[in-house]
C-alpha positions as semicolon CSV with decimal commas, in nm:
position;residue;x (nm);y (nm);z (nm)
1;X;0,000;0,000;0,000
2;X;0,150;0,332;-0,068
3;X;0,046;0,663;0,011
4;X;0,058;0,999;-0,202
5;X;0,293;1,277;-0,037
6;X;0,112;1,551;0,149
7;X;0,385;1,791;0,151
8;X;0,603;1,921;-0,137
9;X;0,957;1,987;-0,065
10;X;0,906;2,357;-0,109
11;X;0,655;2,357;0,158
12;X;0,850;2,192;0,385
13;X;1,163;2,418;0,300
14;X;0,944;2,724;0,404
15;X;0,791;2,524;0,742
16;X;1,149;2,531;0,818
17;X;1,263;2,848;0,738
18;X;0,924;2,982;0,935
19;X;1,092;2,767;1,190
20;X;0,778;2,566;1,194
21;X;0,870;2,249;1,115
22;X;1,124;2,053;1,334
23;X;1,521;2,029;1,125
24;X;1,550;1,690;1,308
25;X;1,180;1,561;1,156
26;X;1,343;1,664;0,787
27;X;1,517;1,302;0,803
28;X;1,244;1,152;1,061
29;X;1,434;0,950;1,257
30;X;1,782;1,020;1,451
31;X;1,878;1,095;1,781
32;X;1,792;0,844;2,042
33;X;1,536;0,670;1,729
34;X;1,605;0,277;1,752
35;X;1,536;0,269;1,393
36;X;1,831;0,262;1,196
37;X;1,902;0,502;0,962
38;X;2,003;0,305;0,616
39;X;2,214;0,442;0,311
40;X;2,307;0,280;-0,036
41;X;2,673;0,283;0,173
42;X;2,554;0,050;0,476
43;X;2,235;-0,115;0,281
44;X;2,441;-0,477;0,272
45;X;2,583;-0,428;0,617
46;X;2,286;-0,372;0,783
47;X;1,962;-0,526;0,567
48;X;2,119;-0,804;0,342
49;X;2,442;-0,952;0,607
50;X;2,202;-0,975;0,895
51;X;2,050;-1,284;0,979
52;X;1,773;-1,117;1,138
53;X;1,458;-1,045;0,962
54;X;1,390;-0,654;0,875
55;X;1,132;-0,403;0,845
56;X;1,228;-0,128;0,608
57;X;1,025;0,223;0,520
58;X;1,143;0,300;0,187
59;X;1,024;0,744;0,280
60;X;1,046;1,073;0,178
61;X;1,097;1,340;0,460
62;X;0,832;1,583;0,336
63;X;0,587;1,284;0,309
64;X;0,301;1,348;0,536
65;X;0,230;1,018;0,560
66;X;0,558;0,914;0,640
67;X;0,550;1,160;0,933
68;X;0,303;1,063;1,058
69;X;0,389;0,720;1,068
70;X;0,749;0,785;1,211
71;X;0,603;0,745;1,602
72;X;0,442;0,408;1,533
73;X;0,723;0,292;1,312
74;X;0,961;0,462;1,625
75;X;0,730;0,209;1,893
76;X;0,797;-0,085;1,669
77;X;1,165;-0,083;1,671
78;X;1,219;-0,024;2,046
79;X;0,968;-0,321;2,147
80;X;1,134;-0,552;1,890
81;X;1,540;-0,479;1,980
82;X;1,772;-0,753;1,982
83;X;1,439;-0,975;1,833
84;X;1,418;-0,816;1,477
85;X;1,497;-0,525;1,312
86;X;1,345;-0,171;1,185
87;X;1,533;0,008;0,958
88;X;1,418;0,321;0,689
89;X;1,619;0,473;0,405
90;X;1,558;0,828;0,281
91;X;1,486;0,821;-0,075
92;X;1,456;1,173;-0,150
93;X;1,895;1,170;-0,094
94;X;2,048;1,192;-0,383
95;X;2,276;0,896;-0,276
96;X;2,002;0,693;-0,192
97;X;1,783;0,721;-0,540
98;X;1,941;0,415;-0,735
99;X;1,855;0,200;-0,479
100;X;1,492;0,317;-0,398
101;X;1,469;0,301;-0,781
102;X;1,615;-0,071;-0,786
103;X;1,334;-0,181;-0,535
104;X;1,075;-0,005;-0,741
105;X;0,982;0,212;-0,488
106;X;0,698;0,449;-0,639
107;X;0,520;0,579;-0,330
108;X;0,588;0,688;0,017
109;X;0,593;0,481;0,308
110;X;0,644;0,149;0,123
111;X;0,685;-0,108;0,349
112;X;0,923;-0,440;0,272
113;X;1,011;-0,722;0,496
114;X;1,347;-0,852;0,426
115;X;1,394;-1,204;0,529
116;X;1,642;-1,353;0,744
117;X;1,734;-1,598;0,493
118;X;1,945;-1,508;0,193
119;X;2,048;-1,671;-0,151
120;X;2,327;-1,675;-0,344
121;X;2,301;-1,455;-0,664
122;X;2,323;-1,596;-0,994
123;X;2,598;-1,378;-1,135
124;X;2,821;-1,386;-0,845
125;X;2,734;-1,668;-0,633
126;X;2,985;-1,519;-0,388
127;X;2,758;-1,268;-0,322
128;X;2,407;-1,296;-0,125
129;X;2,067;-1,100;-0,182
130;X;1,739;-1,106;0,004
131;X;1,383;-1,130;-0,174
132;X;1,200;-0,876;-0,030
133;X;0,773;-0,879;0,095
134;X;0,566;-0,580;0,013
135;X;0,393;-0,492;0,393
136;X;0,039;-0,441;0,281
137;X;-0,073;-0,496;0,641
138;X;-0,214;-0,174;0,912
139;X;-0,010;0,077;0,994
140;X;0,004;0,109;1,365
141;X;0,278;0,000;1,600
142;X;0,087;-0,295;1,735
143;X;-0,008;-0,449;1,398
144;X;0,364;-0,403;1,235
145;X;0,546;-0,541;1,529
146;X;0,278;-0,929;1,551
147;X;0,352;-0,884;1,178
148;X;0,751;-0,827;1,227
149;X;0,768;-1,100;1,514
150;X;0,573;-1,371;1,327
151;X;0,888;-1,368;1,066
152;X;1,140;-1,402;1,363
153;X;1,297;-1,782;1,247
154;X;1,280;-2,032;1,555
155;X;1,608;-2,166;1,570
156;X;1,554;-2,374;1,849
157;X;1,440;-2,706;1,917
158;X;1,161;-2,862;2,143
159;X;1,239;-3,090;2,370
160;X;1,008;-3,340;2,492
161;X;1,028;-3,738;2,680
162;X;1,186;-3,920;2,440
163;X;0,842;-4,151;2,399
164;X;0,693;-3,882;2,242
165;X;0,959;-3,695;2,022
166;X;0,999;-3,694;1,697
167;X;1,282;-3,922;1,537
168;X;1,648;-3,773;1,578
169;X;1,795;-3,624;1,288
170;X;2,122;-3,814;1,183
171;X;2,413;-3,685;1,380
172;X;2,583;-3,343;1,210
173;X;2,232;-3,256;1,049
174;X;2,049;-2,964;1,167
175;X;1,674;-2,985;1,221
176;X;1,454;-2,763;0,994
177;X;1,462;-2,443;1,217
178;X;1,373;-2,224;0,895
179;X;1,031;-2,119;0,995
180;X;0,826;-1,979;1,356
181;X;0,761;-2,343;1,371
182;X;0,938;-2,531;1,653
183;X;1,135;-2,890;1,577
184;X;1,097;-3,151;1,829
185;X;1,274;-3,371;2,020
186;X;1,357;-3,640;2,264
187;X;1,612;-3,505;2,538
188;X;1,893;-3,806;2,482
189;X;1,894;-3,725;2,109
190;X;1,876;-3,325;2,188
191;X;2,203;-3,371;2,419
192;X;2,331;-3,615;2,123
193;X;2,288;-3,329;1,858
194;X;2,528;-3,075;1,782
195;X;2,772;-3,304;2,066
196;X;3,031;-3,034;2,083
197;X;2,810;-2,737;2,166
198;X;2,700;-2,638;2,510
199;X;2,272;-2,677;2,552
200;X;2,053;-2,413;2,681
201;X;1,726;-2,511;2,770
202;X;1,409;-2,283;2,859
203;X;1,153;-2,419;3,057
204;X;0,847;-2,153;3,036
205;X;0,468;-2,204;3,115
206;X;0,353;-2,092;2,793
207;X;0,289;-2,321;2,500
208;X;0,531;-2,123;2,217
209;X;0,904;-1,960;2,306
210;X;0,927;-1,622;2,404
211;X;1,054;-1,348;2,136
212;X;1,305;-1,291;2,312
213;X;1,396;-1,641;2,361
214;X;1,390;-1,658;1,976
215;X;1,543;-1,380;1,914
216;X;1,863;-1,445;2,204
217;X;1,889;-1,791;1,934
218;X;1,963;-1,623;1,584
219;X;2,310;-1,491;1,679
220;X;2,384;-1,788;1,922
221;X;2,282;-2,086;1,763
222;X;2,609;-2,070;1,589
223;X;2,776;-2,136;1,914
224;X;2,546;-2,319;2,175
225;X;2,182;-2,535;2,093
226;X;1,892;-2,377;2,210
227;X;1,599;-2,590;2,380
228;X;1,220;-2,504;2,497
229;X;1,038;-2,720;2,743
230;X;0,651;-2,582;2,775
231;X;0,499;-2,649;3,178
232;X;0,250;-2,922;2,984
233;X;0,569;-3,129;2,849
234;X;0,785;-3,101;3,170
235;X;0,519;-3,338;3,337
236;X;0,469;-3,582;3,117
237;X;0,509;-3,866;3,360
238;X;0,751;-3,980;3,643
239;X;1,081;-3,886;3,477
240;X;0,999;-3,593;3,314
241;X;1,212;-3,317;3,256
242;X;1,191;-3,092;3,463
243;X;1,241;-3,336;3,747
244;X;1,517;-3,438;3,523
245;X;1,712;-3,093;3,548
246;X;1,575;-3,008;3,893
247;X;1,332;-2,767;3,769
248;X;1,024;-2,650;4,014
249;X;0,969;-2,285;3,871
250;X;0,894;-2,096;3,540
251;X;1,057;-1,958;3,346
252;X;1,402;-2,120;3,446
253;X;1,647;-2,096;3,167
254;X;1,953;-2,349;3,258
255;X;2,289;-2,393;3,066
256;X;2,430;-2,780;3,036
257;X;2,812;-2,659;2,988
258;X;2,977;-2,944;2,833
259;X;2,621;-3,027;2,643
260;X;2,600;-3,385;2,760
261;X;2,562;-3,404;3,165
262;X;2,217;-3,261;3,259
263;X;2,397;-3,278;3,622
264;X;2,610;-3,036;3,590
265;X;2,382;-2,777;3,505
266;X;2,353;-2,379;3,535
267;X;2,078;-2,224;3,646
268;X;2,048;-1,866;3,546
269;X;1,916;-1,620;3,832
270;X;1,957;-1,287;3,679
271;X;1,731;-1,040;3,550
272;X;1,518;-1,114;3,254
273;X;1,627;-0,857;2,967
274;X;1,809;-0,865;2,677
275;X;2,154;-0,744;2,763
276;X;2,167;-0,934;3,049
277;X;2,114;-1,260;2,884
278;X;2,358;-1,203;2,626
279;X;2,639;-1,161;2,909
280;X;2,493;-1,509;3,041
281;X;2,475;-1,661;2,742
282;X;2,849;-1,528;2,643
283;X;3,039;-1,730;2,869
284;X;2,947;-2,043;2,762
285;X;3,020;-1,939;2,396
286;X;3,283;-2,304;2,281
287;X;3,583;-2,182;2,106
288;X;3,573;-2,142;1,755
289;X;3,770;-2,431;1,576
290;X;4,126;-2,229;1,564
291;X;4,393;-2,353;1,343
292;X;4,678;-2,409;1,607
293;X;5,024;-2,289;1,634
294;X;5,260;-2,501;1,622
295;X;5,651;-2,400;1,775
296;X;5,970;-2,572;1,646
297;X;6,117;-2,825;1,866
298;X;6,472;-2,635;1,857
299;X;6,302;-2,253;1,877
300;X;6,475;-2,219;2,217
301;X;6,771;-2,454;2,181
302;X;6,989;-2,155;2,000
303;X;6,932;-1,920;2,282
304;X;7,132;-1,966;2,597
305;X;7,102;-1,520;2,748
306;X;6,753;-1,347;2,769
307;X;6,731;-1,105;2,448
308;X;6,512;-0,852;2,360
309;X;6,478;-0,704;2,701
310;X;6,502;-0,363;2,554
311;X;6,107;-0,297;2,506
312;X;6,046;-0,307;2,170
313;X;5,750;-0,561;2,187
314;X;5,559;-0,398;2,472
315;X;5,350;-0,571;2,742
316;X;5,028;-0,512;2,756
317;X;4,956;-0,505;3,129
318;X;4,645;-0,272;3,171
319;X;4,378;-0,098;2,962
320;X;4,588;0,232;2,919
321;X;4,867;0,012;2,769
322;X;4,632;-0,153;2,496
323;X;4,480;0,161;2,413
324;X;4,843;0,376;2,394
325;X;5,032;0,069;2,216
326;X;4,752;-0,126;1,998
327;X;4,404;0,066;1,949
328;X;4,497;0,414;1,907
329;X;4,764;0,401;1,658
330;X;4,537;0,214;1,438
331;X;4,212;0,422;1,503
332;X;4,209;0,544;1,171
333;X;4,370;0,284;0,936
334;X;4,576;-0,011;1,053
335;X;4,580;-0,317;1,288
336;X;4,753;-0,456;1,599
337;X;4,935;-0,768;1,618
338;X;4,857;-0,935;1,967
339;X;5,012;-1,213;2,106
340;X;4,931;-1,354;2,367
341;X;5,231;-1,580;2,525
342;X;5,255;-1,770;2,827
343;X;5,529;-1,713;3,061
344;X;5,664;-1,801;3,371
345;X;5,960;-1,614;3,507
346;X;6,010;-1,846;3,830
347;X;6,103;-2,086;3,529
348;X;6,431;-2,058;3,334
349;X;6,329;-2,295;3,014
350;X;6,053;-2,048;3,027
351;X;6,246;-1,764;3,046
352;X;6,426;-1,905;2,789
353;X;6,132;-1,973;2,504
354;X;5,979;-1,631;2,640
355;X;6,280;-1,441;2,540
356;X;6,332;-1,609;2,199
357;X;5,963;-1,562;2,135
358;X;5,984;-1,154;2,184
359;X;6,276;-1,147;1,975
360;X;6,127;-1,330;1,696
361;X;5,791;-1,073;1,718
362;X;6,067;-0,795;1,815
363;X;6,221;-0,925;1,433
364;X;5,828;-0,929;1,276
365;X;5,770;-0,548;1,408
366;X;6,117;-0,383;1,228
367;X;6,042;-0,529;0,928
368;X;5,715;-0,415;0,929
369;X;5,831;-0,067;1,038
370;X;6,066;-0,063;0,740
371;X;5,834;-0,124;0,441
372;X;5,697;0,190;0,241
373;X;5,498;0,438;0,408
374;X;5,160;0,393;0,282
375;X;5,138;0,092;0,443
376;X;4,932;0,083;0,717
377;X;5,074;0,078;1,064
378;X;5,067;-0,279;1,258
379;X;5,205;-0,248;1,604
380;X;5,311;-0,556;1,786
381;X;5,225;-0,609;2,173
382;X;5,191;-0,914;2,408
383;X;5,035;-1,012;2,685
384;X;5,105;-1,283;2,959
385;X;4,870;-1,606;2,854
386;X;4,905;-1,697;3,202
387;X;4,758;-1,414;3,386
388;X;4,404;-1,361;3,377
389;X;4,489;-1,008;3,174
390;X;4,423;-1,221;2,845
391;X;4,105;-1,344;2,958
392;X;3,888;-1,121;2,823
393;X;4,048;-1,134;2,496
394;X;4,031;-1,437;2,483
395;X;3,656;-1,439;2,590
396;X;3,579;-1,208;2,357
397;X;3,768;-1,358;2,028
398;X;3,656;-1,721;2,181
399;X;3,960;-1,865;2,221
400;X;4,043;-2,156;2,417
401;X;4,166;-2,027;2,727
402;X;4,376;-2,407;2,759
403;X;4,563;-2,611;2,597
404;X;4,377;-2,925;2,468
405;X;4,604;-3,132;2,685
406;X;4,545;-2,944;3,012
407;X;4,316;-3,026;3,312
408;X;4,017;-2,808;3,366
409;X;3,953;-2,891;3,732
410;X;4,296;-2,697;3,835
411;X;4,250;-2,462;4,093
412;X;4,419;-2,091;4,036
413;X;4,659;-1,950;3,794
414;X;4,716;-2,253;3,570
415;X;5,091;-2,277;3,445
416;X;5,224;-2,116;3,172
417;X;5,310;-2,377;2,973
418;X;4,953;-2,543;3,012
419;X;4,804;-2,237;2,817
420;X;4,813;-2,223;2,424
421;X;5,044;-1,986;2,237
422;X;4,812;-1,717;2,051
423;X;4,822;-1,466;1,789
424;X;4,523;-1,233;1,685
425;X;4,508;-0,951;1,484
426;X;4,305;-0,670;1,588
427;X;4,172;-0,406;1,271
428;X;3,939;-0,213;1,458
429;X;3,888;0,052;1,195
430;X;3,778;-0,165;0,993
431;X;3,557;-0,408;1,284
432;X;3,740;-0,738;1,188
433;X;3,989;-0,976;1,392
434;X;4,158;-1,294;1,209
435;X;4,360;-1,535;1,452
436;X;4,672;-1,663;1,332
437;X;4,737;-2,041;1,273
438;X;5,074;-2,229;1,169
439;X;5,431;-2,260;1,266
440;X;5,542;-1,963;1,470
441;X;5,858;-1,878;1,316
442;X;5,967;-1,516;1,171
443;X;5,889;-1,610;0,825
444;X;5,549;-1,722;0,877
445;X;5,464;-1,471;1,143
446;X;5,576;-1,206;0,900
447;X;5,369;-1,343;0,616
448;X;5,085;-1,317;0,845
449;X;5,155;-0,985;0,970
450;X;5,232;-0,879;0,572
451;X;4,832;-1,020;0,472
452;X;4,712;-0,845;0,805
453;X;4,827;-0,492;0,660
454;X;4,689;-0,517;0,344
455;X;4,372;-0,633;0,422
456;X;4,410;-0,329;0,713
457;X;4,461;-0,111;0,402
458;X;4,126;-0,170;0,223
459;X;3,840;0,095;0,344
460;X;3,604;-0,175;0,485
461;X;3,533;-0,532;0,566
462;X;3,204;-0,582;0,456
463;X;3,329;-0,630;0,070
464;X;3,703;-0,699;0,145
465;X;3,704;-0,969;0,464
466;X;3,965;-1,212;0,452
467;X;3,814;-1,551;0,431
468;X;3,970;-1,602;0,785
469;X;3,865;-1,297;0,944
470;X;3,586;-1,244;1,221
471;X;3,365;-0,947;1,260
472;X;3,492;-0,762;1,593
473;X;3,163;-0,700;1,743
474;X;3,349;-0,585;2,017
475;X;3,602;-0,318;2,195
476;X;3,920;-0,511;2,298
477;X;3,989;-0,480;2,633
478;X;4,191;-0,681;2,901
479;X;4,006;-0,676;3,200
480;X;3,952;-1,032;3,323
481;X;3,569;-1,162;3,179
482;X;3,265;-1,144;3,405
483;X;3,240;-1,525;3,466
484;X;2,848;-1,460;3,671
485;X;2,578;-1,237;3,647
486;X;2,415;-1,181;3,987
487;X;2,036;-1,123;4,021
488;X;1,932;-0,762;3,995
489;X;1,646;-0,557;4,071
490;X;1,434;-0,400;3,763
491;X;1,174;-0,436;3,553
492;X;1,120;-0,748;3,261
493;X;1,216;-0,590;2,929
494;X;0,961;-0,648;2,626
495;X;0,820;-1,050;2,719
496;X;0,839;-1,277;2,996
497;X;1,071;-1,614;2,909
């Protein structure tokens, strides 16, 4: 449905000159808006990349339509945050006009829904697109947000008593999750699928998933499996599930760590909003599957004094120290060479393979410092793997924070060489991290550092990420990671779980 414009640009040019008409209104939506503001520059980043179904108004500013619409449309995105999205594009910008014109946009508001799914296109399969729904639905708040949250995929899976589940899927196979509908299944084959993630289960008295629920799912079903028990199921007879996990009050949302011993479970107590849950949720993120570094057998048998003990790789020890040696230098253009090494100076074959280490990244940053001057500027910095100054790092680029071969049940400060030798590359200009894997010797390090500059030389990620690199959703810092989030007082944000 479109709508004919009620206001000419020339009227609207005198309302503001008469100082009648509100400058901020000219582009409808800014300042503390939760809609975001889309461009033909972020139109990919933020409507075809996201896996998150989106609402756009395709608008003109002098449309009176579209102004009036703005505080609905305004209602919508703030009740749906972290569940969906709302998004609006001005097409009366110059910039903007090819790609109004490419949607065939011949009124003001049009309304499209843009899937979360995406295909491949035909000329450069490389390359995604999204096949967008007219909206021909009401306009208020209340009818465009049932309408936005009925498109909000379930990726999650109902679990039931195994005698009345469905049949597992074969092991490495994802249910069909594509839709609001909810797969089913039996909890032994739920804690057999997806065997290497951590499972979070929601037990709610309702009989569908919260949005909320389902929305928490689209960014972390990548990393954890995601489980709904209605009040109905969780009685089902004598060993039903909730007696199973110790459950005797809803919601209760509880976190099965190593995703197979229902035992061992984590019961979250905090408050019931988005943020909140994500910082949950976080911890129990597994590791992404990084290459590892391997270290010659002789690295440390050539080095018999302590070198480098002159500074030039500096130690990253505190927040000030990332931000003076790493971040800041590369604000603009650049990235920042990390490594993260463990060390223990009560040990001298420690010392040792510490010292040849920092020489050998001591080696990498001069011969990055000598190459031509429009490249960009990649610092080199390390911190102690084992401290608990790398753990949010760590946390955040989900790393392991052990070696394979060490014990987890070790109490305190774990020794340093029970902790993995790490390299990441931090472009924050550009929002991307890639973590280094192979032999760490100068050659390769400095053919990883050389690929790290030129991708830090390119103007953006979106069209130019490495096939290795990570979007850095976000700001590096080493303080130690929250590890619990203790119950606090305040009001349930947008639904009930």
């Amino acid at each position: 449905m479109h709508f004919a414009p009620a206001t000419s640009p020339g009227a609207l040019a005198l309302l503001l000159l008469l100082g009648l008409a509100d400058p901020a209104r000219a582009g409808l939506y800014g300042g503390k808006s939760k809609v975001i503001d889309v461009t033909a520059k972020n139109f990919r980043k933020e409507i075809i990349k996201t896996e998150f179904p989106v609402m756009v108004e395709f608008y003109a500013p002098w449309c009176g339509h579209c102004q009036r619409l703005a505080p609905d449309f305004n209602k919508v995105a703030k009740a749906v945050q972290g569940i969906a999205k709302v998004a609006a594009i001005d097409c009366d910008e110059e910039a903007n006009k090819a790609l109004c014109a490419a949607y065939e946009i011949k009124g003001f508001p049009t309304l499209k829904l843009f899937p979360w799914q995406s295909y491949p296109d035909k000329k450069n399969p490389k390359r995604r697109n999204k096949l967008p729904l007219e909206y021909q639905g009401g306009r208020s708040a209340k009818e465009i947000e049932a309408y936005l949250l009925r498109q909000v995929p379930a990726h999650i899976i109902r679990v039931q008593t195994q005698r009345h589940a469905s049949p597992p899927p074969a092991l490495g196979t994802a249910p069909a999750k594509v839709t609001g509908k909810v797969t089913p299944l039996g909890l032994a084959d739920f804690m057999r699928h997806e065997p290497t993630k951590p499972k979070v289960i929601l037990f709610n008295n309702k009989d569908r998933p919260a949005p909320l629920y389902k929305g928490l799912a689209i960014p972390f079903r990548h990393y954890l499996s995601l489980g709904w028990v209605s009040k109905a199921d969780s009685k089902a007879d004598k060993a039903s599930l909730a007696k199973e996990f110790g459950v005797t009050k809803y919601p209760t949302l509880i976190v099965v760590p190593d995703g197979r011993r229902p035992s061992d479970r984590v019961v979250y107590d905090g408050t019931i909003n988005l943020d909140a849950l994500k910082a949950f949720l976080k911890q129990y993120i597994t590791p992404r599957t990084i290459p590892e570094i391997s270290e010659p057998n002789e690295a440390v048998a050539d080095v018999d004094e302590p070198a480098n003990v002159d500074g030039t790789v500096p130690e990253i020890r505190t927040q000030s120290d990332l931000d003076t040696h790493c971040l800041i230098p590369v604000a603009d253009k650049g990235a920042c060479l990390v490594a993260i090494l463990p060390y223990d100076d009560s040990d001298d074959e420690d010392t040792k393979r510490h010292s040849h280490r920092l020489a050998l990244l001591a080696a990498v940053a001069r011969n990055l410092g000598s190459g031509s001057t429009e490249t960009p500027p990649v610092p080199v910095v390390w911190i102690n793997g084992a401290t608990s100054t790398a753990g949010a790092l760590r946390y955040d680029c989900r790393l392991p924070a052990l070696s394979p071969n060490s014990s987890d049940e070790a109490e305190g400060e774990a020794p340093a060489s029970r902790h993995p030798l790490q390299l990441v590359a931090l472009d924050p200009h550009r929002k991307a991290y890639r973590v280094y894997g192979g032999t760490f010797s100068t050659e390769a390090v400095a053919d990883f550092a050389k690929e790290v500059a030129t991708a830090a030389g390119t103007d953006s990620a979106d069209d130019h990420r490495h096939p290795e690199e990570f979007e850095m959703d976000f700001s590096p810092t080493v303080v130690a990671a929250r590890k619990t989030i203790k119950k606090q007082a305040g009001p349930v944000e947008h639904d009930e779980l």
